[in-house]
Structure formats: C-alpha cells, structure tokens
Amino acid sequence: MERHAPNKWILGLQHTVAMFGATVLVPLLTGLDPSVALVSAGAGTLLFHLITGGQVPVFLGSSFAFIAPMVAAGKAGFSVAAIGGGIAAAGLIYGLMALVVMAIGSERVRRVFPPVVTGPVIVVIGLTLAPVAIDMATKGWLLAIVTLAAAIVAAVFFHGLFKMLPILVGVGVGYVVALFTGAVDLTPVREAAWVGLPAFTWARFEPGAVFLIAPVAFVTVMEHIGDILTNGRVVGRDFFKKPGLHRTLLGDGAATALAGLIGGPANTTYSENTGVLAVTKVYDPAILRIAAVFAILLGFSPKLAALLQTLPVGVLGGISILLFGMIASVGIRTLSEAQIDFTHSRNMIVVALILVLGLGGAVADLGTITVAGAEVPLQASGMALAALVGVVVNLLLPVEIDEPEA
C-alpha cells in the first residue's frame, strides 16, 4: 500500500495543474484575490468530499457562471465583502435544492435526465469550452502542439506511472520547451515570498448583492447535475444513487458558501479534472483530495503560485484541447452505450435541439431588473438553456412519433 503513496501525490499534482488556470482566471477577471480563490477551491473540495463520504472523484474550482453577475455587482458599487455575501447566499440555494431532491427522490430526477438528454448535454459541456482552449492555443501554437503531442504520446505509448500522468508529462515538456525558447519570465517567481497570507475578506450580506448574485445558483444547479452525470459516466459509477444527488448538491453548496464567506469566487465541479480522470483512468477520490491540499498550499505560498502562473498560455491551451475533447467524447460514449435509436425522430429532435442551442450560443431574454441603479439582464443561455429545452421536449414528445423503416 505504501509504495503507491508517492504515485498518488504526483497524480494529485497533475489535477492541481489541470484546475489552476481556470481557478485563478475567474478572480483575475472579477477583481478578487487569486490566492483566496486557490484556498477556497481546495478547502471547498475537501468539504465536498467530507459531505459526500469521499466517494465522488471531483475537484471544485472557480465558477465561470458567476462572472457576469459579480462584474455587474462591482459596477453597481458593491464591495468585495458584499459580493462574497451574494456568493454565500448562492450556496444556501444549493442547500434548498438538495432538500427538494431529498423530498422527490433522485430517481425522479434521473428520469428527467435519460441518456438521450445527458449524452448531448455532456457533449455541449466539452465543446462549449473548446473556444477557450483554442483561444489559449493561439497565444502560442508551437507550445500548444508540443504540449498536446507529449500528452498523447504519454497516454498511448508510455507504460506504468508515466502512462497515468499524460497531463503532467505534456505540461512538463511544454514548459521546458518554453524555457528554452524564452517564453517564460521567472522574475515573478524570484521576487515572490515563500509564505504569505491571502487577502481574505469576510462576507457581508447586503440584499441588493444577494438578489443580484444568488439566483445564478438556479442555473448552476443544472450544471452540477450535468457534471455529476458526466463524472459518473467517466468513472462507471452511479453517484445519483450513492452517495446521492442531494449530498453532492449539498457539498457543492457548502463549498460555494465557504468561498463566499472568505472572499473567494463561487465553486463548481470542474470538467477539467473530469477530463484528467477520462485520460488517466485513475478514479481514486483521495487523489482529488491531495490536489485540494496542493491548492491550499499554493494559496499560502506566493512563490509556488507565481511559478504556476508562469505557465505559458499556449501550454495551457494545448492540454485543454485534450481535456475538453475528452469530455465531449464521454457524451458520445453515453449515447453509444445507451444504444439510442436514431431512426426515431423524437431522439434526433431532442439531441438536435440540445446541440444547436448549447453550441450556438442561444439566449432566452427574460427581461431586466434594476439593482442599485444598474440594469441587470435576466437570461438563460448556453448549457443551462439547452438542458432545460432538452428535458422539456423529451418529456412532452411521445416515446415514438414514427416507426423506423424496415
């Protein structure tokens, strides 16, 4: 048993690398402290694992879904403390949704999300992130290609430990090439202190900020369900049944509330780390907890955080191409393994609507509200809109609307 421990720490580091870019990007875009985001992501992940009995191999990092309302709250004059209060309130909404799931039962929720719905939703989860990967890769195509090629070689041709570390191998090779080509500036690493306290900001609950930010949780709950289904498909386990969807929702909500209380961005289950699971086929939840410990240490070590921040964008883009593509592949596998019959028009219609609405950037404009003098649009868009339409259409259409041709 002990001889495998070092391998787990290396695998955990790989997950830390996978989550790092997105986790620090959200606070950089919203004016929050990246070190606080790292600490809240790590602590939130550990809290999630505690609530779910350590059974679900997920990592929780900064949520992109909350960027727009957080920026709007900042423009409306709300402080970081008030924004944190809004995020913490969003975590409470997750708790309320967990109670609803407990009351109606996760099996009813599952019937609303059959493979004909979840498969294309998973594809949308992966492919909506594709432009992000390509945008990063365009910042340095040479590094992106080298990184991607190294990861593929490690996953396909390597054996033993290195076969389980394609992401770390790819990033490592890309970083070395970047060093030799002068694409890395190590000045921030040399100037950073080894140990430092993140700029924690304790939340303050202001009604305006809460009303502006917290309702986003109703959309991200849908995202959570899709991510847990995706993770379960990758791992080959039914997390709706054990530990139960209500517990994963409660864990996600508790992590988000904790993040908000200390001034961090809202947390969400990360597709990047599910992509690592799909590539490595190592599903031990303890490895994700190790990644959480690394994230916390990075948050308290400006020097280590600065080192990871020197990763060239092209390197992150190259590895993201593989990770996000693997997520989409899991969705295709879901449809294949469920043996969805596409000779029936209803199945084609459900899948078609989810793909086009999810990938096409469809937006349902629900009007606007005025908060602190700022006009805030109410919209349903992207994956949430696609999933909602898919669920409704699948429930309304009869099981068969035509007979397949002989």
PDB file of N, CA, C and O in Angstrom, residues 58-90:
ATOM      1  N   VAL A  58     -14.191  14.385  -7.617  1.00  0.00           N
ATOM      2  CA  VAL A  58     -14.313  15.674  -8.285  1.00  0.00           C
ATOM      3  C   VAL A  58     -13.455  16.709  -7.573  1.00  0.00           C
ATOM      4  O   VAL A  58     -13.114  16.560  -6.402  1.00  0.00           O
ATOM      5  N   PHE A  59     -13.108  17.741  -8.323  1.00  0.00           N
ATOM      6  CA  PHE A  59     -12.439  18.909  -7.759  1.00  0.00           C
ATOM      7  C   PHE A  59     -13.339  20.106  -8.001  1.00  0.00           C
ATOM      8  O   PHE A  59     -13.937  20.241  -9.073  1.00  0.00           O
ATOM      9  N   LEU A  60     -13.455  20.974  -7.012  1.00  0.00           N
ATOM     10  CA  LEU A  60     -14.287  22.161  -7.135  1.00  0.00           C
ATOM     11  C   LEU A  60     -13.404  23.394  -7.256  1.00  0.00           C
ATOM     12  O   LEU A  60     -12.582  23.664  -6.372  1.00  0.00           O
ATOM     13  N   GLY A  61     -13.566  24.110  -8.369  1.00  0.00           N
ATOM     14  CA  GLY A  61     -12.804  25.321  -8.593  1.00  0.00           C
ATOM     15  C   GLY A  61     -13.714  26.492  -8.918  1.00  0.00           C
ATOM     16  O   GLY A  61     -14.950  26.372  -8.901  1.00  0.00           O
ATOM     17  N   SER A  62     -13.143  27.628  -9.261  1.00  0.00           N
ATOM     18  CA  SER A  62     -13.897  28.862  -9.508  1.00  0.00           C
ATOM     19  C   SER A  62     -14.896  28.685 -10.652  1.00  0.00           C
ATOM     20  O   SER A  62     -14.563  28.158 -11.709  1.00  0.00           O
ATOM     21  N   SER A  63     -16.121  29.155 -10.437  1.00  0.00           N
ATOM     22  CA  SER A  63     -17.193  29.004 -11.421  1.00  0.00           C
ATOM     23  C   SER A  63     -17.232  30.183 -12.382  1.00  0.00           C
ATOM     24  O   SER A  63     -17.293  31.342 -11.960  1.00  0.00           O
ATOM     25  N   PHE A  64     -17.234  29.893 -13.689  1.00  0.00           N
ATOM     26  CA  PHE A  64     -17.340  30.935 -14.705  1.00  0.00           C
ATOM     27  C   PHE A  64     -18.758  31.495 -14.782  1.00  0.00           C
ATOM     28  O   PHE A  64     -18.967  32.617 -15.234  1.00  0.00           O
ATOM     29  N   ALA A  65     -19.747  30.706 -14.341  1.00  0.00           N
ATOM     30  CA  ALA A  65     -21.145  31.134 -14.460  1.00  0.00           C
ATOM     31  C   ALA A  65     -21.437  32.386 -13.638  1.00  0.00           C
ATOM     32  O   ALA A  65     -22.383  33.125 -13.936  1.00  0.00           O
ATOM     33  N   PHE A  66     -20.640  32.645 -12.597  1.00  0.00           N
ATOM     34  CA  PHE A  66     -20.894  33.778 -11.717  1.00  0.00           C
ATOM     35  C   PHE A  66     -20.126  35.039 -12.125  1.00  0.00           C
ATOM     36  O   PHE A  66     -20.246  36.074 -11.461  1.00  0.00           O
ATOM     37  N   ILE A  67     -19.328  34.963 -13.203  1.00  0.00           N
ATOM     38  CA  ILE A  67     -18.515  36.112 -13.581  1.00  0.00           C
ATOM     39  C   ILE A  67     -19.390  37.326 -13.904  1.00  0.00           C
ATOM     40  O   ILE A  67     -19.159  38.430 -13.394  1.00  0.00           O
ATOM     41  N   ALA A  68     -20.407  37.137 -14.762  1.00  0.00           N
ATOM     42  CA  ALA A  68     -21.241  38.273 -15.190  1.00  0.00           C
ATOM     43  C   ALA A  68     -21.931  38.970 -14.017  1.00  0.00           C
ATOM     44  O   ALA A  68     -21.839  40.208 -13.892  1.00  0.00           O
ATOM     45  N   PRO A  69     -22.630  38.251 -13.131  1.00  0.00           N
ATOM     46  CA  PRO A  69     -23.269  38.964 -12.011  1.00  0.00           C
ATOM     47  C   PRO A  69     -22.270  39.566 -11.035  1.00  0.00           C
ATOM     48  O   PRO A  69     -22.549  40.612 -10.423  1.00  0.00           O
ATOM     49  N   MET A  70     -21.085  38.949 -10.880  1.00  0.00           N
ATOM     50  CA  MET A  70     -20.082  39.524  -9.993  1.00  0.00           C
ATOM     51  C   MET A  70     -19.545  40.840 -10.558  1.00  0.00           C
ATOM     52  O   MET A  70     -19.366  41.818  -9.829  1.00  0.00           O
ATOM     53  N   VAL A  71     -19.298  40.860 -11.860  1.00  0.00           N
ATOM     54  CA  VAL A  71     -18.838  42.092 -12.502  1.00  0.00           C
ATOM     55  C   VAL A  71     -19.926  43.158 -12.416  1.00  0.00           C
ATOM     56  O   VAL A  71     -19.645  44.337 -12.127  1.00  0.00           O
ATOM     57  N   ALA A  72     -21.184  42.753 -12.641  1.00  0.00           N
ATOM     58  CA  ALA A  72     -22.296  43.705 -12.552  1.00  0.00           C
ATOM     59  C   ALA A  72     -22.416  44.262 -11.138  1.00  0.00           C
ATOM     60  O   ALA A  72     -22.676  45.460 -10.951  1.00  0.00           O
ATOM     61  N   ALA A  73     -22.206  43.396 -10.144  1.00  0.00           N
ATOM     62  CA  ALA A  73     -22.278  43.855  -8.751  1.00  0.00           C
ATOM     63  C   ALA A  73     -21.170  44.852  -8.454  1.00  0.00           C
ATOM     64  O   ALA A  73     -21.384  45.860  -7.761  1.00  0.00           O
ATOM     65  N   GLY A  74     -19.971  44.588  -8.986  1.00  0.00           N
ATOM     66  CA  GLY A  74     -18.872  45.524  -8.794  1.00  0.00           C
ATOM     67  C   GLY A  74     -19.150  46.868  -9.433  1.00  0.00           C
ATOM     68  O   GLY A  74     -18.893  47.920  -8.843  1.00  0.00           O
ATOM     69  N   LYS A  75     -19.720  46.862 -10.651  1.00  0.00           N
ATOM     70  CA  LYS A  75     -20.043  48.111 -11.339  1.00  0.00           C
ATOM     71  C   LYS A  75     -21.165  48.866 -10.619  1.00  0.00           C
ATOM     72  O   LYS A  75     -21.247  50.095 -10.713  1.00  0.00           O
ATOM     73  N   ALA A  76     -22.022  48.099  -9.923  1.00  0.00           N
ATOM     74  CA  ALA A  76     -23.119  48.726  -9.183  1.00  0.00           C
ATOM     75  C   ALA A  76     -22.648  49.318  -7.858  1.00  0.00           C
ATOM     76  O   ALA A  76     -23.450  49.917  -7.126  1.00  0.00           O
ATOM     77  N   GLY A  77     -21.375  49.159  -7.542  1.00  0.00           N
ATOM     78  CA  GLY A  77     -20.824  49.765  -6.343  1.00  0.00           C
ATOM     79  C   GLY A  77     -20.740  48.865  -5.130  1.00  0.00           C
ATOM     80  O   GLY A  77     -20.381  49.322  -4.038  1.00  0.00           O
ATOM     81  N   PHE A  78     -21.043  47.581  -5.288  1.00  0.00           N
ATOM     82  CA  PHE A  78     -20.967  46.667  -4.146  1.00  0.00           C
ATOM     83  C   PHE A  78     -19.514  46.289  -3.878  1.00  0.00           C
ATOM     84  O   PHE A  78     -18.715  46.107  -4.790  1.00  0.00           O
ATOM     85  N   SER A  79     -19.169  46.174  -2.594  1.00  0.00           N
ATOM     86  CA  SER A  79     -17.812  45.840  -2.185  1.00  0.00           C
ATOM     87  C   SER A  79     -17.536  44.355  -2.364  1.00  0.00           C
ATOM     88  O   SER A  79     -18.459  43.554  -2.609  1.00  0.00           O
ATOM     89  N   VAL A  80     -16.267  43.969  -2.222  1.00  0.00           N
ATOM     90  CA  VAL A  80     -15.894  42.558  -2.280  1.00  0.00           C
ATOM     91  C   VAL A  80     -16.608  41.773  -1.174  1.00  0.00           C
ATOM     92  O   VAL A  80     -17.055  40.645  -1.373  1.00  0.00           O
ATOM     93  N   ALA A  81     -16.763  42.401  -0.017  1.00  0.00           N
ATOM     94  CA  ALA A  81     -17.454  41.738   1.090  1.00  0.00           C
ATOM     95  C   ALA A  81     -18.916  41.475   0.745  1.00  0.00           C
ATOM     96  O   ALA A  81     -19.461  40.393   1.041  1.00  0.00           O
ATOM     97  N   ALA A  82     -19.577  42.444   0.094  1.00  0.00           N
ATOM     98  CA  ALA A  82     -20.974  42.266  -0.294  1.00  0.00           C
ATOM     99  C   ALA A  82     -21.116  41.217  -1.388  1.00  0.00           C
ATOM    100  O   ALA A  82     -22.060  40.416  -1.380  1.00  0.00           O
ATOM    101  N   ILE A  83     -20.172  41.219  -2.324  1.00  0.00           N
ATOM    102  CA  ILE A  83     -20.182  40.193  -3.374  1.00  0.00           C
ATOM    103  C   ILE A  83     -20.009  38.812  -2.751  1.00  0.00           C
ATOM    104  O   ILE A  83     -20.679  37.845  -3.144  1.00  0.00           O
ATOM    105  N   GLY A  84     -19.127  38.711  -1.752  1.00  0.00           N
ATOM    106  CA  GLY A  84     -18.960  37.449  -1.045  1.00  0.00           C
ATOM    107  C   GLY A  84     -20.250  36.995  -0.377  1.00  0.00           C
ATOM    108  O   GLY A  84     -20.571  35.804  -0.354  1.00  0.00           O
ATOM    109  N   GLY A  85     -21.012  37.957   0.163  1.00  0.00           N
ATOM    110  CA  GLY A  85     -22.290  37.614   0.767  1.00  0.00           C
ATOM    111  C   GLY A  85     -23.267  37.063  -0.251  1.00  0.00           C
ATOM    112  O   GLY A  85     -24.017  36.108   0.030  1.00  0.00           O
ATOM    113  N   GLY A  86     -23.278  37.640  -1.456  1.00  0.00           N
ATOM    114  CA  GLY A  86     -24.132  37.121  -2.523  1.00  0.00           C
ATOM    115  C   GLY A  86     -23.759  35.706  -2.921  1.00  0.00           C
ATOM    116  O   GLY A  86     -24.622  34.864  -3.174  1.00  0.00           O
ATOM    117  N   ILE A  87     -22.437  35.442  -2.968  1.00  0.00           N
ATOM    118  CA  ILE A  87     -21.968  34.097  -3.315  1.00  0.00           C
ATOM    119  C   ILE A  87     -22.334  33.100  -2.223  1.00  0.00           C
ATOM    120  O   ILE A  87     -22.776  31.973  -2.498  1.00  0.00           O
ATOM    121  N   ALA A  88     -22.163  33.506  -0.970  1.00  0.00           N
ATOM    122  CA  ALA A  88     -22.529  32.624   0.139  1.00  0.00           C
ATOM    123  C   ALA A  88     -24.019  32.303   0.113  1.00  0.00           C
ATOM    124  O   ALA A  88     -24.434  31.164   0.377  1.00  0.00           O
ATOM    125  N   ALA A  89     -24.847  33.299  -0.241  1.00  0.00           N
ATOM    126  CA  ALA A  89     -26.283  33.061  -0.348  1.00  0.00           C
ATOM    127  C   ALA A  89     -26.595  32.076  -1.478  1.00  0.00           C
ATOM    128  O   ALA A  89     -27.533  31.272  -1.369  1.00  0.00           O
ATOM    129  N   ALA A  90     -25.813  32.131  -2.560  1.00  0.00           N
ATOM    130  CA  ALA A  90     -25.998  31.164  -3.645  1.00  0.00           C
ATOM    131  C   ALA A  90     -25.761  29.744  -3.139  1.00  0.00           C
ATOM    132  O   ALA A  90     -26.449  28.796  -3.547  1.00  0.00           O
TER     133      ALA A  90
END
